[in-house]
């Protein structure tokens, strides 16, 4: 609710400026546009230069491995491309800060998936895309963010995004540490699976696509 209050004014201010028009686009174009956005999002920080592209690629492979139909696989790809679009509101001075973040800076970073969902929800037909990717910092126990969803609310599709995201984040360099090896990242995610953050069969499937 507090997060909603923060964007209410922006929405009210923008509404009279943006023409109310409906544009229909095909899946191929949608993939291309989403990919272009992914490049913009990833290039915001040198440490994430192919973050969304890799998550999209793995989420697509996972969707295929789990037998999703073609349309759903492509929606997973798009959701991966756009899962971090809310990061565009976080200044680089915070994203690339080498020192410990202040409480307020951490709070702003933790809002980015909320903004991803808020932005994507504006698009008709993006109902699933706006859920799956933007839930990438949630987990089954309800200790994730920004909404703290748990159990059946944290769907298989969202769990795929979360596992792809954490693997990618752990194996990428950060300003305060180097990227981990595949084996070390697997050990860490395995511990999270033991703590019931994600379902075991989804992580097993993830390991098979490598
Ligand atoms: Fe994120």
Coordinates of C-alpha atoms and ligand atoms in Angstrom, one line a residue:
X1 CA 0.0 0.0 0.0
X2 CA 2.8 2.4 0.9
X3 CA 4.5 1.7 -2.4
X4 CA 1.3 2.3 -4.3
X5 CA 1.0 5.8 -2.6
X6 CA 4.5 6.7 -3.9
X7 CA 3.6 6.2 -7.6
X8 CA 0.0 7.5 -7.4
X9 CA 1.1 11.1 -8.0
X10 CA 3.4 10.2 -11.0
X11 CA 0.5 8.3 -12.6
X12 CA -1.9 11.2 -12.0
X13 CA 0.5 13.7 -13.4
X14 CA 1.3 11.6 -16.5
X15 CA -2.2 10.6 -17.4
X16 CA -3.2 14.0 -19.1
X17 CA 0.1 14.0 -21.0
X18 CA 0.0 10.6 -22.5
X19 CA -2.6 10.0 -25.2
X20 CA -5.0 7.2 -24.5
X21 CA -4.3 5.0 -27.5
X22 CA -4.3 1.2 -28.1
X23 CA -1.6 -0.2 -30.3
X24 CA -1.6 -3.9 -31.1
X25 CA 1.8 -5.5 -31.7
X26 CA 2.7 -9.1 -32.7
X27 CA 4.8 -11.4 -30.6
X28 CA 7.9 -11.1 -32.8
X29 CA 7.9 -7.3 -32.5
X30 CA 7.2 -7.6 -28.8
X31 CA 10.2 -9.8 -28.3
X32 CA 12.4 -7.4 -30.2
X33 CA 11.2 -4.4 -28.3
X34 CA 11.6 -6.2 -25.0
X35 CA 15.1 -7.2 -25.9
X36 CA 16.0 -3.6 -26.7
X37 CA 14.7 -2.6 -23.3
X38 CA 16.7 -5.4 -21.7
X39 CA 19.9 -4.0 -23.3
X40 CA 19.1 -0.5 -21.9
X41 CA 18.4 -2.0 -18.4
X42 CA 21.5 -4.1 -18.4
X43 CA 23.8 -1.3 -19.7
X44 CA 22.7 0.9 -16.8
X45 CA 25.5 -0.7 -14.8
X46 CA 28.7 -2.2 -16.0
X47 CA 28.2 -5.1 -13.6
X48 CA 25.0 -6.2 -15.2
X49 CA 25.9 -5.8 -18.8
X50 CA 24.1 -9.0 -19.9
X51 CA 22.1 -9.8 -16.7
X52 CA 18.5 -9.6 -18.2
X53 CA 19.6 -11.2 -21.5
X54 CA 21.0 -14.3 -19.7
X55 CA 18.0 -14.6 -17.4
X56 CA 15.6 -14.4 -20.4
X57 CA 17.6 -17.1 -22.2
X58 CA 17.6 -19.5 -19.3
X59 CA 14.0 -18.8 -18.4
X60 CA 13.1 -19.6 -22.0
X61 CA 15.1 -22.9 -21.9
X62 CA 13.5 -23.8 -18.6
X63 CA 10.0 -23.1 -19.9
X64 CA 10.7 -25.4 -22.9
X65 CA 12.2 -28.1 -20.6
X66 CA 9.1 -28.0 -18.5
X67 CA 6.8 -28.5 -21.5
X68 CA 5.2 -25.0 -21.7
X69 CA 3.5 -24.2 -25.0
X70 CA 5.3 -22.0 -27.5
X71 CA 3.3 -18.8 -26.6
X72 CA 4.0 -19.3 -22.9
X73 CA 7.7 -19.9 -23.5
X74 CA 8.0 -16.7 -25.4
X75 CA 6.1 -14.8 -22.6
X76 CA 8.7 -16.2 -20.2
X77 CA 11.5 -14.9 -22.4
X78 CA 9.9 -11.4 -22.4
X79 CA 9.3 -11.5 -18.7
X80 CA 13.0 -12.3 -18.2
X81 CA 14.0 -9.4 -20.5
X82 CA 11.9 -7.0 -18.5
X83 CA 12.1 -8.3 -14.9
X84 CA 14.4 -5.5 -13.7
X85 CA 12.9 -2.6 -15.7
X86 CA 12.1 -1.0 -12.3
X87 CA 15.9 -0.7 -11.7
X88 CA 15.8 2.3 -14.0
X89 CA 14.5 4.4 -11.1
X90 CA 17.5 3.5 -8.9
X91 CA 20.4 6.0 -9.4
X92 CA 23.8 4.6 -10.4
X93 CA 25.3 6.2 -7.4
X94 CA 23.5 3.6 -5.4
X95 CA 23.6 0.6 -7.8
X96 CA 27.4 0.9 -8.2
X97 CA 28.2 2.1 -4.7
X98 CA 31.3 0.2 -3.4
X99 CA 30.5 1.0 0.3
X100 CA 27.8 -0.4 2.5
X101 CA 24.4 0.9 1.5
X102 CA 22.5 3.1 4.0
X103 CA 19.1 2.0 5.2
X104 CA 17.3 4.4 2.8
X105 CA 19.5 3.3 -0.2
X106 CA 18.7 -0.4 0.5
X107 CA 15.0 0.4 0.8
X108 CA 15.1 2.1 -2.6
X109 CA 16.9 -0.9 -4.2
X110 CA 14.3 -3.2 -2.7
X111 CA 11.5 -1.3 -4.4
X112 CA 12.8 -2.0 -7.9
X113 CA 10.7 -5.2 -8.5
X114 CA 7.6 -3.3 -7.3
X115 CA 8.2 -0.7 -10.0
X116 CA 8.9 -3.4 -12.6
X117 CA 5.5 -4.9 -11.8
X118 CA 3.8 -1.5 -11.7
X119 CA 5.2 -0.5 -15.2
X120 CA 4.5 -3.9 -16.8
X121 CA 0.9 -4.0 -15.4
X122 CA 0.0 -1.0 -17.5
X123 CA 0.2 -3.1 -20.7
X124 CA -2.8 -5.1 -21.7
X125 CA -1.9 -8.7 -22.2
X126 CA 1.1 -8.4 -19.9
X127 CA -0.8 -9.8 -16.8
X128 CA 1.5 -12.9 -16.5
X129 CA 4.7 -11.1 -17.7
X130 CA 4.1 -8.5 -15.0
X131 CA 4.0 -11.2 -12.3
X132 CA 6.6 -13.8 -13.2
X133 CA 9.7 -11.7 -13.7
X134 CA 9.0 -9.0 -11.1
X135 CA 8.6 -11.8 -8.5
X136 CA 12.3 -12.7 -8.8
X137 CA 13.2 -11.6 -5.3
X138 CA 10.4 -13.5 -3.6
X139 CA 10.6 -17.0 -2.2
X140 CA 8.2 -19.7 -0.9
X141 CA 8.7 -18.9 2.8
X142 CA 7.4 -15.3 2.4
X143 CA 10.7 -13.7 3.5
X144 CA 11.4 -12.2 0.0
X145 CA 10.6 -8.7 -1.2
X146 CA 8.8 -6.5 -2.1
X147 CA 5.5 -8.2 -1.3
X148 CA 6.6 -11.2 0.8
X149 CA 4.3 -13.6 -1.1
X150 CA 4.6 -17.2 -0.2
X151 CA 3.4 -20.8 -1.0
X152 CA 1.1 -21.1 -4.0
X153 CA 1.3 -17.4 -4.7
X154 CA 4.9 -17.9 -5.7
X155 CA 4.2 -19.9 -8.8
X156 CA 6.4 -22.2 -10.8
X157 CA 7.0 -19.5 -13.4
X158 CA 8.1 -17.0 -10.7
X159 CA 10.4 -19.6 -9.1
X160 CA 12.1 -20.1 -12.5
X161 CA 12.7 -16.4 -12.7
X162 CA 14.0 -16.2 -9.2
X163 CA 16.4 -19.2 -9.6
X164 CA 17.7 -17.8 -13.0
X165 CA 18.1 -14.4 -11.3
X166 CA 20.0 -15.5 -8.3
X167 CA 22.3 -17.8 -10.3
X168 CA 23.1 -15.0 -12.7
X169 CA 23.6 -12.5 -9.8
X170 CA 26.0 -14.8 -8.0
X171 CA 28.1 -15.6 -11.0
X172 CA 28.4 -11.9 -12.1
X173 CA 31.1 -9.6 -10.8
X174 CA 30.0 -6.9 -8.4
X175 CA 31.9 -3.8 -7.4
X176 CA 32.5 -5.3 -4.0
X177 CA 33.2 -8.9 -5.1
X178 CA 34.1 -11.1 -8.1
X179 CA 31.6 -13.4 -9.7
X180 CA 31.4 -16.9 -8.2
X181 CA 32.1 -20.1 -10.0
X182 CA 29.2 -22.3 -11.2
X183 CA 29.9 -24.8 -8.5
X184 CA 29.9 -22.3 -5.7
X185 CA 26.7 -20.7 -6.9
X186 CA 25.0 -24.1 -7.0
X187 CA 26.1 -24.8 -3.4
X188 CA 24.5 -21.5 -2.3
X189 CA 21.2 -22.1 -4.2
X190 CA 21.1 -25.7 -2.9
X191 CA 21.1 -24.3 0.6
X192 CA 18.2 -22.0 -0.3
X193 CA 16.3 -25.0 -1.7
X194 CA 17.0 -26.9 1.6
X195 CA 15.4 -23.9 3.4
X196 CA 12.4 -24.3 1.1
X197 CA 12.9 -21.0 -0.8
X198 CA 12.3 -22.8 -4.1
X199 CA 11.0 -26.2 -5.0
X200 CA 13.7 -28.9 -5.5
X201 CA 12.4 -30.1 -8.9
X202 CA 12.6 -26.7 -10.4
X203 CA 16.2 -26.3 -9.4
X204 CA 17.0 -29.8 -10.6
X205 CA 15.5 -28.8 -14.0
X206 CA 17.7 -25.6 -13.9
X207 CA 20.8 -27.7 -13.4
X208 CA 19.9 -29.8 -16.5
X209 CA 19.8 -26.9 -18.9
X210 CA 23.5 -26.1 -18.3
Ligands
LIG1 FE1 16.3 -7.6 -9.4

